[in-house]
Tab-separated table of C-alpha atoms in Angstrom:
chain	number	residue	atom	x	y	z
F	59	UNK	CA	-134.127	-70.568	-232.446
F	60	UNK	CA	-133.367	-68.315	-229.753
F	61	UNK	CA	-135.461	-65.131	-228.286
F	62	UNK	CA	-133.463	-61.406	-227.903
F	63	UNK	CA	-134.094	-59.320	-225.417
F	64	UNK	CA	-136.609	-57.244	-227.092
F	65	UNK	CA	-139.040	-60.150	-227.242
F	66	UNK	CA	-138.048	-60.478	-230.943
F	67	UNK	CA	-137.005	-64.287	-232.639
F	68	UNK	CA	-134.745	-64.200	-234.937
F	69	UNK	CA	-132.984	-67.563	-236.508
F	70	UNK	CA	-128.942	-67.509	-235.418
F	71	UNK	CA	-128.114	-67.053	-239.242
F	72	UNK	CA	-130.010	-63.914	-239.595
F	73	UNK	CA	-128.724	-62.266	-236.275
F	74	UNK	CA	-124.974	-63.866	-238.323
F	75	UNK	CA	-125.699	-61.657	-241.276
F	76	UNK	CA	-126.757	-58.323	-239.460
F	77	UNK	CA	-123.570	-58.687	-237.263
F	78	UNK	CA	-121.667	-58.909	-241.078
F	79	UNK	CA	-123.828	-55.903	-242.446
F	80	UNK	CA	-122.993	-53.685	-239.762
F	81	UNK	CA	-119.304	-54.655	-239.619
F	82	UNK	CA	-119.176	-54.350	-243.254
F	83	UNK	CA	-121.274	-50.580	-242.648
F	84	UNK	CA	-118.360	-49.324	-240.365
F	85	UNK	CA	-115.593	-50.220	-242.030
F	86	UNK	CA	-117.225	-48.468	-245.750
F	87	UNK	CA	-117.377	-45.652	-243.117
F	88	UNK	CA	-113.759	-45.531	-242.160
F	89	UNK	CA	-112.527	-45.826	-245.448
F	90	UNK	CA	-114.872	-43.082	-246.667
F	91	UNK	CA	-113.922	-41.018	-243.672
F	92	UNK	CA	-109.804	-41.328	-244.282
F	93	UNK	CA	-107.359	-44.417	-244.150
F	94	UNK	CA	-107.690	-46.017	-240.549
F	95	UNK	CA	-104.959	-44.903	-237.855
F	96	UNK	CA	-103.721	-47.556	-235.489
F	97	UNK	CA	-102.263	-46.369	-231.959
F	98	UNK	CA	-99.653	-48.941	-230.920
F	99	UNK	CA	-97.516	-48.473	-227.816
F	100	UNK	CA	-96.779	-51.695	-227.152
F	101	UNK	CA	-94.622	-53.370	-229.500
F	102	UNK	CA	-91.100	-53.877	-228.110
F	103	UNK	CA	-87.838	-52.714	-229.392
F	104	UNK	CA	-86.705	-56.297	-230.878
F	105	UNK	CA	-83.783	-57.942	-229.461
F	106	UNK	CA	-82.176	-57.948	-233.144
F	107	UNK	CA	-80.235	-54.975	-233.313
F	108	UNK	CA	-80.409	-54.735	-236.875
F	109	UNK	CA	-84.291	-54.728	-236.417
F	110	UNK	CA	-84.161	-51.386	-234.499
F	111	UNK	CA	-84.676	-49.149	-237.234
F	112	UNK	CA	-87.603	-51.422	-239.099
F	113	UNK	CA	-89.395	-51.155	-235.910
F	114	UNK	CA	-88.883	-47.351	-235.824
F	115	UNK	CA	-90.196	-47.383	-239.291
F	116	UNK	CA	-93.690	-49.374	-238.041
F	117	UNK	CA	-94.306	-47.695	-234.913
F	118	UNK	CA	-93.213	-43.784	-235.519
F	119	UNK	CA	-95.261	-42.407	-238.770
F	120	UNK	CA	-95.016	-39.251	-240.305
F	121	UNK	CA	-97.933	-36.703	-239.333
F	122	UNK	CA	-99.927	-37.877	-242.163
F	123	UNK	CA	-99.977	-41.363	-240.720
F	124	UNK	CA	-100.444	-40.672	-237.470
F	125	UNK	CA	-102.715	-37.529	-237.009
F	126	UNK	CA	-105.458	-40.127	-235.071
F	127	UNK	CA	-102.954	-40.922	-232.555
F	128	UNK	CA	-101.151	-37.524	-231.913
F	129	UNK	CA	-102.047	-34.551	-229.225
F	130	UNK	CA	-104.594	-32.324	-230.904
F	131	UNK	CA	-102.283	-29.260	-230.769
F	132	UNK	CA	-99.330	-31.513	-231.992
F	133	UNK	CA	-101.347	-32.394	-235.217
F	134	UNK	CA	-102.686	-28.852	-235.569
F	135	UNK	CA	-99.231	-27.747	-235.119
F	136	UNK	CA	-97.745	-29.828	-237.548
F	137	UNK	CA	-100.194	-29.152	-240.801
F	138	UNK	CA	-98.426	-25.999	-241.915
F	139	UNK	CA	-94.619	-26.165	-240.721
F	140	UNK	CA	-92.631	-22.883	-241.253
F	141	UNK	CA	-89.078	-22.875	-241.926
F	142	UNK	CA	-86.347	-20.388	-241.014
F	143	UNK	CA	-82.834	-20.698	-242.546
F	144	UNK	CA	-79.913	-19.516	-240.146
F	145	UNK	CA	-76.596	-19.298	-241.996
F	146	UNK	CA	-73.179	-17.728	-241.109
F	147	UNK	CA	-72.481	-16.099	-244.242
F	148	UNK	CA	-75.573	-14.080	-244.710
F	149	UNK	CA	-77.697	-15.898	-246.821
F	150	UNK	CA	-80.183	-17.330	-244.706
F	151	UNK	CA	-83.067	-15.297	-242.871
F	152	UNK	CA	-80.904	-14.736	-239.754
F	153	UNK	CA	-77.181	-15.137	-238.927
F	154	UNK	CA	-77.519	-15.950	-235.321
F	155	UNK	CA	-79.609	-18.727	-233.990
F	156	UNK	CA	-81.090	-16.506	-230.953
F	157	UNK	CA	-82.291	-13.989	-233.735
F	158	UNK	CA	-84.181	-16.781	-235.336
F	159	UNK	CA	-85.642	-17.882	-231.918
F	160	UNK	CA	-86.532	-14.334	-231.000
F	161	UNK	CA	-88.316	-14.080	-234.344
F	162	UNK	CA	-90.867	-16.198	-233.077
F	163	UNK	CA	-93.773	-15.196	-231.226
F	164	UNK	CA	-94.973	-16.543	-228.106
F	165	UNK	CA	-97.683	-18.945	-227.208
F	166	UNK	CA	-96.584	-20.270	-230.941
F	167	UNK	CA	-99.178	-22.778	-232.228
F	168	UNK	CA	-97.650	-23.947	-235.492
F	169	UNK	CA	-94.185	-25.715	-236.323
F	170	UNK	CA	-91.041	-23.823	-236.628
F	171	UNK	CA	-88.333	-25.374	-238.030
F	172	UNK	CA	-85.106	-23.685	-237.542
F	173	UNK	CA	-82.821	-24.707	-240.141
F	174	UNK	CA	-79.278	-23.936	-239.575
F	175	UNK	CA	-76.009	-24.411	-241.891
F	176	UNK	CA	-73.081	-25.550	-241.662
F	177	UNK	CA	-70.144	-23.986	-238.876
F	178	UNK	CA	-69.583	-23.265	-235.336
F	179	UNK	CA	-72.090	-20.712	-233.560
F	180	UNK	CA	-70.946	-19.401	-230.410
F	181	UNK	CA	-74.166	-18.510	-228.889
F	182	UNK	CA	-75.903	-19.198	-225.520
F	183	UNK	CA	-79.319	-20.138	-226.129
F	184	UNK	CA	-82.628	-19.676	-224.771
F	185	UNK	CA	-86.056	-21.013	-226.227
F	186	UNK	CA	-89.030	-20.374	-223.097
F	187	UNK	CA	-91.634	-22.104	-221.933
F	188	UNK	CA	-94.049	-19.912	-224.144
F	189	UNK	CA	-92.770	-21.080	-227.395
F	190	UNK	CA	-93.346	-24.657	-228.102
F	191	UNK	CA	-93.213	-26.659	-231.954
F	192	UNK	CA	-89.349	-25.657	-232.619
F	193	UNK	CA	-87.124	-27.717	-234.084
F	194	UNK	CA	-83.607	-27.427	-234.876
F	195	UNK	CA	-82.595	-29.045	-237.988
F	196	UNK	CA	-78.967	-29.349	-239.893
F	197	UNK	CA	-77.471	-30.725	-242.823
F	198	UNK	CA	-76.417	-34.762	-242.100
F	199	UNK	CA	-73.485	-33.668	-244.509
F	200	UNK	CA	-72.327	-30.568	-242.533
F	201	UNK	CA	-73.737	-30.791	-239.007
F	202	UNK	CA	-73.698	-26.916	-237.483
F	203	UNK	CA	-72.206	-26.860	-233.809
F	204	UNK	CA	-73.888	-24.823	-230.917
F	205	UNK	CA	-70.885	-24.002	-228.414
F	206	UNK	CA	-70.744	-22.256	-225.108
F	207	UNK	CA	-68.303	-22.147	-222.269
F	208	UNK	CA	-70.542	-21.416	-219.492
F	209	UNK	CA	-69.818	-22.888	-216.053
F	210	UNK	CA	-71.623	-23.439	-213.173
F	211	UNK	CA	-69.460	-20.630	-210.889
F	212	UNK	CA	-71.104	-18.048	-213.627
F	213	UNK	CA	-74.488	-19.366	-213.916
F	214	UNK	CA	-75.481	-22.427	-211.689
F	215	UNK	CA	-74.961	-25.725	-213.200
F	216	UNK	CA	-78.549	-25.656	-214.698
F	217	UNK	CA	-77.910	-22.573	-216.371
F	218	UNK	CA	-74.662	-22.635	-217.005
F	219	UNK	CA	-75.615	-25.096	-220.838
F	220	UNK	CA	-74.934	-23.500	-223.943
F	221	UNK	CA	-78.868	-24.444	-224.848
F	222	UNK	CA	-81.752	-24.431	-222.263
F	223	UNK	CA	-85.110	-25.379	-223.684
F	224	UNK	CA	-87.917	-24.866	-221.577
F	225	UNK	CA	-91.019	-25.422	-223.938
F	226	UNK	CA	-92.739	-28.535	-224.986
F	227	UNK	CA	-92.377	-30.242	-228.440
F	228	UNK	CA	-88.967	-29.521	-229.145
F	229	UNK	CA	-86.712	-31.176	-231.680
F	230	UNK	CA	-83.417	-31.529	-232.641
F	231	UNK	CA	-81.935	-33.510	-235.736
F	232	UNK	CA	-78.151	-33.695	-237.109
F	233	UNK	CA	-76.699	-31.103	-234.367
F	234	UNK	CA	-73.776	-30.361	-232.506
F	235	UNK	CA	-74.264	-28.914	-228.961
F	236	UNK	CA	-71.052	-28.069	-226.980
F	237	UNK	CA	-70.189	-27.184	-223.462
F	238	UNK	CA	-66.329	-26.280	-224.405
F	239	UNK	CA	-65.574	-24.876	-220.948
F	240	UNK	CA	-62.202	-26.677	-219.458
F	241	UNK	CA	-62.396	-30.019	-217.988
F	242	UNK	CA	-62.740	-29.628	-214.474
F	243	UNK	CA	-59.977	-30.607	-212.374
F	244	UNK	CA	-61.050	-30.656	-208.992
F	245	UNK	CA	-59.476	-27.405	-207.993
F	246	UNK	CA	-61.656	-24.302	-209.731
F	247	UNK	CA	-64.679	-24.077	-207.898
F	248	UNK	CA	-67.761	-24.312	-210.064
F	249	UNK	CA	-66.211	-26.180	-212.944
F	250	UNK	CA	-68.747	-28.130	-214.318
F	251	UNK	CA	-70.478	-26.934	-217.289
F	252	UNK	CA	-74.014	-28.014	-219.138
F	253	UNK	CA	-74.018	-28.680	-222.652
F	254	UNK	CA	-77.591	-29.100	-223.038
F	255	UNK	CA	-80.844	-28.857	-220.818
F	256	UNK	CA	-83.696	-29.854	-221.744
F	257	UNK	CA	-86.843	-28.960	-219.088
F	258	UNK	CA	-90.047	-29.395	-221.919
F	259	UNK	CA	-91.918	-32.109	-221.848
F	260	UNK	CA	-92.404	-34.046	-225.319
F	261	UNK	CA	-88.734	-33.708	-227.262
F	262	UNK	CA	-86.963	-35.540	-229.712
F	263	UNK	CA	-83.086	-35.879	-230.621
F	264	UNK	CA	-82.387	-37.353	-233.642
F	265	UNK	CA	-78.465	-37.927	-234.579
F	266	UNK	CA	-77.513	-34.830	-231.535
F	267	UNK	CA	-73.672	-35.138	-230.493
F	268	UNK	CA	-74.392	-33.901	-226.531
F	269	UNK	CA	-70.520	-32.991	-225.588
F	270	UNK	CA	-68.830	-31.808	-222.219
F	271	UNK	CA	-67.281	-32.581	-219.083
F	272	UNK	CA	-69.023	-33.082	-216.173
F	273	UNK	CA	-72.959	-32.571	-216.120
F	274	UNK	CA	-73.109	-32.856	-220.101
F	275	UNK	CA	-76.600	-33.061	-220.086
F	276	UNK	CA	-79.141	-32.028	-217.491
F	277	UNK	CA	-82.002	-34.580	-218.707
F	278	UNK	CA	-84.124	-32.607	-216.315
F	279	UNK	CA	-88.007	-33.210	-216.559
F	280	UNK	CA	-91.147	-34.454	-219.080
F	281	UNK	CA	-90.854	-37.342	-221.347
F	282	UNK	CA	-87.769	-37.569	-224.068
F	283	UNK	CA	-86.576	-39.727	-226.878
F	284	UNK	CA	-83.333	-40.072	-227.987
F	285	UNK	CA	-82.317	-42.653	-231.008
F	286	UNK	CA	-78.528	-42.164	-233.058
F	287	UNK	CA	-77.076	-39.382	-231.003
F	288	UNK	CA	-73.753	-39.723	-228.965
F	289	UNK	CA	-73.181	-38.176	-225.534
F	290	UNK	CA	-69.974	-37.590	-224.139
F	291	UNK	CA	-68.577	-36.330	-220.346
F	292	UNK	CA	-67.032	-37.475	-216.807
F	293	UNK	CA	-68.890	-36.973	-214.320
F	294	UNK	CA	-72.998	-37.333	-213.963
F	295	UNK	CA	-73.113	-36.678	-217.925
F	296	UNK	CA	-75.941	-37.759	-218.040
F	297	UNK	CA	-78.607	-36.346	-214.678
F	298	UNK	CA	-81.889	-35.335	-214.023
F	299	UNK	CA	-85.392	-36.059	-213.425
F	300	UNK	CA	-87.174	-36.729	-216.507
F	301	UNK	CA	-88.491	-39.811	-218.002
F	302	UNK	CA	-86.627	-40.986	-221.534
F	303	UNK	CA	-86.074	-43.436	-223.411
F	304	UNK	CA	-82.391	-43.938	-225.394
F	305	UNK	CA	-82.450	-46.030	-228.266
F	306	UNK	CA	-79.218	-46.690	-230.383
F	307	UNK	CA	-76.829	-44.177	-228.771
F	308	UNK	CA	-73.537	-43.795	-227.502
F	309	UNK	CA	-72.097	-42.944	-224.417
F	310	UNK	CA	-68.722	-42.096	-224.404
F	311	UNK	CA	-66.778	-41.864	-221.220
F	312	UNK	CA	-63.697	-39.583	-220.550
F	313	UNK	CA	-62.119	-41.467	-217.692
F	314	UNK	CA	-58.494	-41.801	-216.652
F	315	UNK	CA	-58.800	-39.641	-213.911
F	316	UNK	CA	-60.798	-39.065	-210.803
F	317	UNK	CA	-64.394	-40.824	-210.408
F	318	UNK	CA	-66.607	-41.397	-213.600
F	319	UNK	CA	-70.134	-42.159	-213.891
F	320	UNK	CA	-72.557	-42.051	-216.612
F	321	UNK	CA	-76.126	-41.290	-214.673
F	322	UNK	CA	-76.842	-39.447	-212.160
F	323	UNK	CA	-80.855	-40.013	-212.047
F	324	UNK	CA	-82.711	-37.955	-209.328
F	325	UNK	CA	-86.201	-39.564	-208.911
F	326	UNK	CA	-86.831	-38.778	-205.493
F	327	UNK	CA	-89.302	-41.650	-204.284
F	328	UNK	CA	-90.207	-45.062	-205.355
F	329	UNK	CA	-93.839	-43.581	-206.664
F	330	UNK	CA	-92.263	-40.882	-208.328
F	331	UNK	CA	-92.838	-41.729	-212.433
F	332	UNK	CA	-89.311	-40.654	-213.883
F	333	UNK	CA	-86.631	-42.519	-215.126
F	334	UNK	CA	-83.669	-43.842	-217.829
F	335	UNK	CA	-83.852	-46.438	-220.416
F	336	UNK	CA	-81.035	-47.119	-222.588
F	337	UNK	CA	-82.008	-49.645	-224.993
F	338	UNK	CA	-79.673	-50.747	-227.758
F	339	UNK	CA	-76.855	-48.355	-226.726
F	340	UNK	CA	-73.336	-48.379	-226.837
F	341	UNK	CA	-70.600	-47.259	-223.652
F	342	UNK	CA	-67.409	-46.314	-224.930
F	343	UNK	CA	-64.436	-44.752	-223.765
F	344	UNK	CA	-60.934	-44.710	-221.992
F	345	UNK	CA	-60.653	-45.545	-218.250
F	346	UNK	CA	-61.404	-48.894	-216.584
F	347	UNK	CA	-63.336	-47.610	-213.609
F	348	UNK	CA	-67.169	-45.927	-215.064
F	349	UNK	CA	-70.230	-46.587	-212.972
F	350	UNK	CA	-73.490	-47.108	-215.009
F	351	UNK	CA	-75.042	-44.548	-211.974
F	352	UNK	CA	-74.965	-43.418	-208.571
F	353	UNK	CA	-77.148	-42.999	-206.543
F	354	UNK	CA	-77.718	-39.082	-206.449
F	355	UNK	CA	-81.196	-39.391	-204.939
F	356	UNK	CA	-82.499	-41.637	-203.041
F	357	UNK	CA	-84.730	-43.541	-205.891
F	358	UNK	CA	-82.809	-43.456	-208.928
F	359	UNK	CA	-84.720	-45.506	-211.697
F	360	UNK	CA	-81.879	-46.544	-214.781
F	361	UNK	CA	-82.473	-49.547	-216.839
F	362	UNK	CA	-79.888	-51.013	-220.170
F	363	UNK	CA	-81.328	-53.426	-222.457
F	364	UNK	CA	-79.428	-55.058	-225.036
F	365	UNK	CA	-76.645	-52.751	-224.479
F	366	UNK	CA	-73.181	-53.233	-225.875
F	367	UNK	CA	-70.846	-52.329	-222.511
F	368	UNK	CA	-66.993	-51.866	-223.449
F	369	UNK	CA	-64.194	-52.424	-220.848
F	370	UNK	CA	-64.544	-48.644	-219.680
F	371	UNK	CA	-67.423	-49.979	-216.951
F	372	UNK	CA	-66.358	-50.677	-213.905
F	373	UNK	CA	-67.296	-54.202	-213.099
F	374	UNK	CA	-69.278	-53.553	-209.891
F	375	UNK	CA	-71.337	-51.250	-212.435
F	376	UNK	CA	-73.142	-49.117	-209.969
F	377	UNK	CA	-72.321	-47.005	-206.978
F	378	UNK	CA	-75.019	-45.540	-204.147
F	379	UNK	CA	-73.160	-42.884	-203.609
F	380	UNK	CA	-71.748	-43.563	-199.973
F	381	UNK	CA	-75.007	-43.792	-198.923
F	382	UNK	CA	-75.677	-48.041	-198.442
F	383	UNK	CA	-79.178	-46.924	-197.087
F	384	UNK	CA	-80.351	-46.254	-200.500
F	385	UNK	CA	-79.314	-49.859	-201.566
F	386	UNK	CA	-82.775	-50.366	-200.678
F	387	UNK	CA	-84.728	-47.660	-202.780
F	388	UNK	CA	-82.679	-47.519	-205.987
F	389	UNK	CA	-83.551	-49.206	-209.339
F	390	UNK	CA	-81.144	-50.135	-211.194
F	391	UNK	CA	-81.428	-53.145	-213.572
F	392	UNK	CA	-80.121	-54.754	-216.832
F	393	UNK	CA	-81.384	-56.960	-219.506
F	394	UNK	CA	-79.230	-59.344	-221.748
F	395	UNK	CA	-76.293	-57.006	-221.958
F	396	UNK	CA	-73.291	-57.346	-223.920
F	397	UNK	CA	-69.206	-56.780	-224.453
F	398	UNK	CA	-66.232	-57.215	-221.980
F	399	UNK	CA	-68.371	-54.629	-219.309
F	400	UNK	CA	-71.503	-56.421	-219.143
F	401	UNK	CA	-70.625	-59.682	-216.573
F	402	UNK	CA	-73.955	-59.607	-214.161
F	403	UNK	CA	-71.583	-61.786	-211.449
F	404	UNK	CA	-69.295	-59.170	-210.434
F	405	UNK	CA	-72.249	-56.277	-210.098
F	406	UNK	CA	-73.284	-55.187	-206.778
F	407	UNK	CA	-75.860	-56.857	-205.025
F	408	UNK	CA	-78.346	-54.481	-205.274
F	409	UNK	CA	-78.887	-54.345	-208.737
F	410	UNK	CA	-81.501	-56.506	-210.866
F	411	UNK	CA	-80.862	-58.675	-214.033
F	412	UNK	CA	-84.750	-58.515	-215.465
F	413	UNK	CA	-86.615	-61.119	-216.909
F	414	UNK	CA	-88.464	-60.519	-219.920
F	415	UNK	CA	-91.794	-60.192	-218.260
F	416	UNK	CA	-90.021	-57.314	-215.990
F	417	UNK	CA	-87.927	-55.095	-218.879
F	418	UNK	CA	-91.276	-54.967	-221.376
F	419	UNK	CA	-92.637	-51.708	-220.042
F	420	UNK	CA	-89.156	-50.065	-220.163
F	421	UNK	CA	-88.580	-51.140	-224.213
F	422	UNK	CA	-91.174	-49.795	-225.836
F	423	UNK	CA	-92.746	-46.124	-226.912
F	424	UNK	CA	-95.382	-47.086	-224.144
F	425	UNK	CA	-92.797	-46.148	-221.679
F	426	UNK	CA	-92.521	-42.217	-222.725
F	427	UNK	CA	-96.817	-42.782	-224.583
F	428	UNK	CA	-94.418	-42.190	-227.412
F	429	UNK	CA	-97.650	-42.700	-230.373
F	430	UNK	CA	-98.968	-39.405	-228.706
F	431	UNK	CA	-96.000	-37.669	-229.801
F	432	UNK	CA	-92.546	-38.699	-230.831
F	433	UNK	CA	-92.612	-37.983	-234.711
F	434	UNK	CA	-89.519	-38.546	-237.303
F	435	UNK	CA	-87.067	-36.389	-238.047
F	436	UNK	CA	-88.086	-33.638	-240.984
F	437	UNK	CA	-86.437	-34.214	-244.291
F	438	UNK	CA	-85.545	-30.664	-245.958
């Protein structure tokens, strides 16, 4: 026998059965209220490559799976998605992709999905801070191609990409996005040209070919996912300030001449919550001589997990950017690596091989809160 606080004795076998009651009472009330939602950040990206897209499958539901977990104005966003058809030969709502865009209203609250068809549209593109929920979306079959040879002598290298997005909960899925300005050669002032900048917070790229030169993408702020796209450049391809995680992508390096690098990650200061993790990628290419990153800023953060690293990386594998004070501030680190461009004893000192206690918070959708958020690519 044993006395509760309320002065009342009750035998342990009847306080047993209340305790089953009410559990039994609150689950009849979940299941009468909707199917039970279960918010899981933590599960890793398995070290199976073959397991990748199984755990994509468990952890990233469609919206009717996952409307518990989501941003409020995500899920509100999401209940009654409107599409708008872009094609070339008439047929579609619009002809031109900025049409479509400007079509939209600002301070948009539900999802737009732009869909566009197949061929090339030379257009420089625009979507604003004040018109979030768009996706782009195009045929697997017949992926459409966004070009632009803007450079940074016309524009600024920020501006100078053939699409800017400013606003929050963008997507992309099965498109082409082009920078087809000349490579630079080291003479013409200005050369370098954006394919893509992304400065929302909250997008996803789903099976996006990202291809330039030098400054391919300008990753620049918020939180990003990336899984099956391919990325291509020279120089800093890949630069910015944002926080995103790669999964299952390749990187494809134009070397031969001059210096190449991959990243060019600007976190200014150790505290400063930004960083890349490429997780199950691929680097490709031509050259011998590609650095993982450089040391741009004085705190870069760049991590590759199970990544498959051809003989394009240079065997050093990062560079600080003839700056050895910043030796001391960067982060850079692998974790069980792969392929002829992967050997940890010929690195520079100042990078880290992680344990598997040290690479957990950078292989998971915890890293970007990815269950608030990241959502699959639509099926039309």
């Amino acid at each position: 026998m044993f006395c509760s606080n309320n002065g009342i004795r009750r035998s342990p076998s009847s306080s047993a059965n209340i305790i089953r009651l009410a559990s039994l009472l609150l689950l009849a009330i979940m299941f009468l209220s909707g199917h039970v939602v279960f918010c899981d950040d933590t599960t890793p990206i398995p070290a199976d490559a073959g397991g990748v897209n199984r755990w994509f499958s468990a952890n990233v539901k469609p919206v009717a799976d996952s409307k518990g977990c989501l941003d409020p104005a995500l899920a509100v966003a999401e209940e009654s998605p409107q599409v708008i058809k872009v094609r070339k030969d008439g047929s579609g709502d619009f002809s031109k992709i900025c049409d479509a865009i400007n079509s939209i209203p600002s301070e948009n609250k539900k999802r737009v999905i732009i869909w566009i068809g197949a061929g090339e549209y030379v257009e420089k593109l625009k979507i604003e801070y004040a018109k979030p929920f768009i996706t782009f979306y195009g045929s697997p079959d017949a992926m459409p191609t966004i070009s632009y040879s803007g450079t940074a002598y016309e524009y600024g290298t920020v501006d100078s990409a053939s699409l800017i997005v400013e606003s929050d909960y963008f997507m992309a899925a099965n498109i082409i996005i082009k920078n087809c300005a000349p490579r630079p050669d080291g003479k013409r002032k200005g050369a370098q040209a954006v394919a893509l900048r992304i400065s929302g917070t909250k997008a996803a790229f789903y099976n996006v070919r990202i291809i330039g030169f030098q400054d391919t993408l300008c990753d620049d702020k918020g939180v990003h996912f990336y899984k099956d796209c391919y990325i291509e450049g020279t120089v800093d391809f890949i630069f910015g300030r944002a926080k995103s995680l790669y999964l299952n992508t390749e990187l494809h390096v134009l070397g031969d001449t001059g210096v190449t690098v991959i990243t060019a990650q600007a976190r200014d200061t150790p505290t400063e919550d930004c960083g890349y993790s490429f997780v199950h990628c691929r680097i490709t290419g031509v050259g011998t001589g590609a650095y993982l990153g450089r040391a741009w800023m004085a705190s870069p953060r760049v991590i590759f997990a199970y990544t498959n690293m051809g003989s394009v990386v240079n065997p050093a594998g990062w560079d600080n950017n003839l700056k050895p004070e910043r030796e001391k501030s960067v982060y850079f680190a692998e974790y069980k690596c792969s392929g002829p461009g992967s050997n940890p004893s010929e690195r520079v000192k100042y990078t880290k091989q992680l344990s598997e206690a040290e690479v957990r918070p950078f292989i998971s959708l915890g890293y970007i809160q990815g269950t608030k958020w990241v959502l699959p690519p639509p099926a039309l």
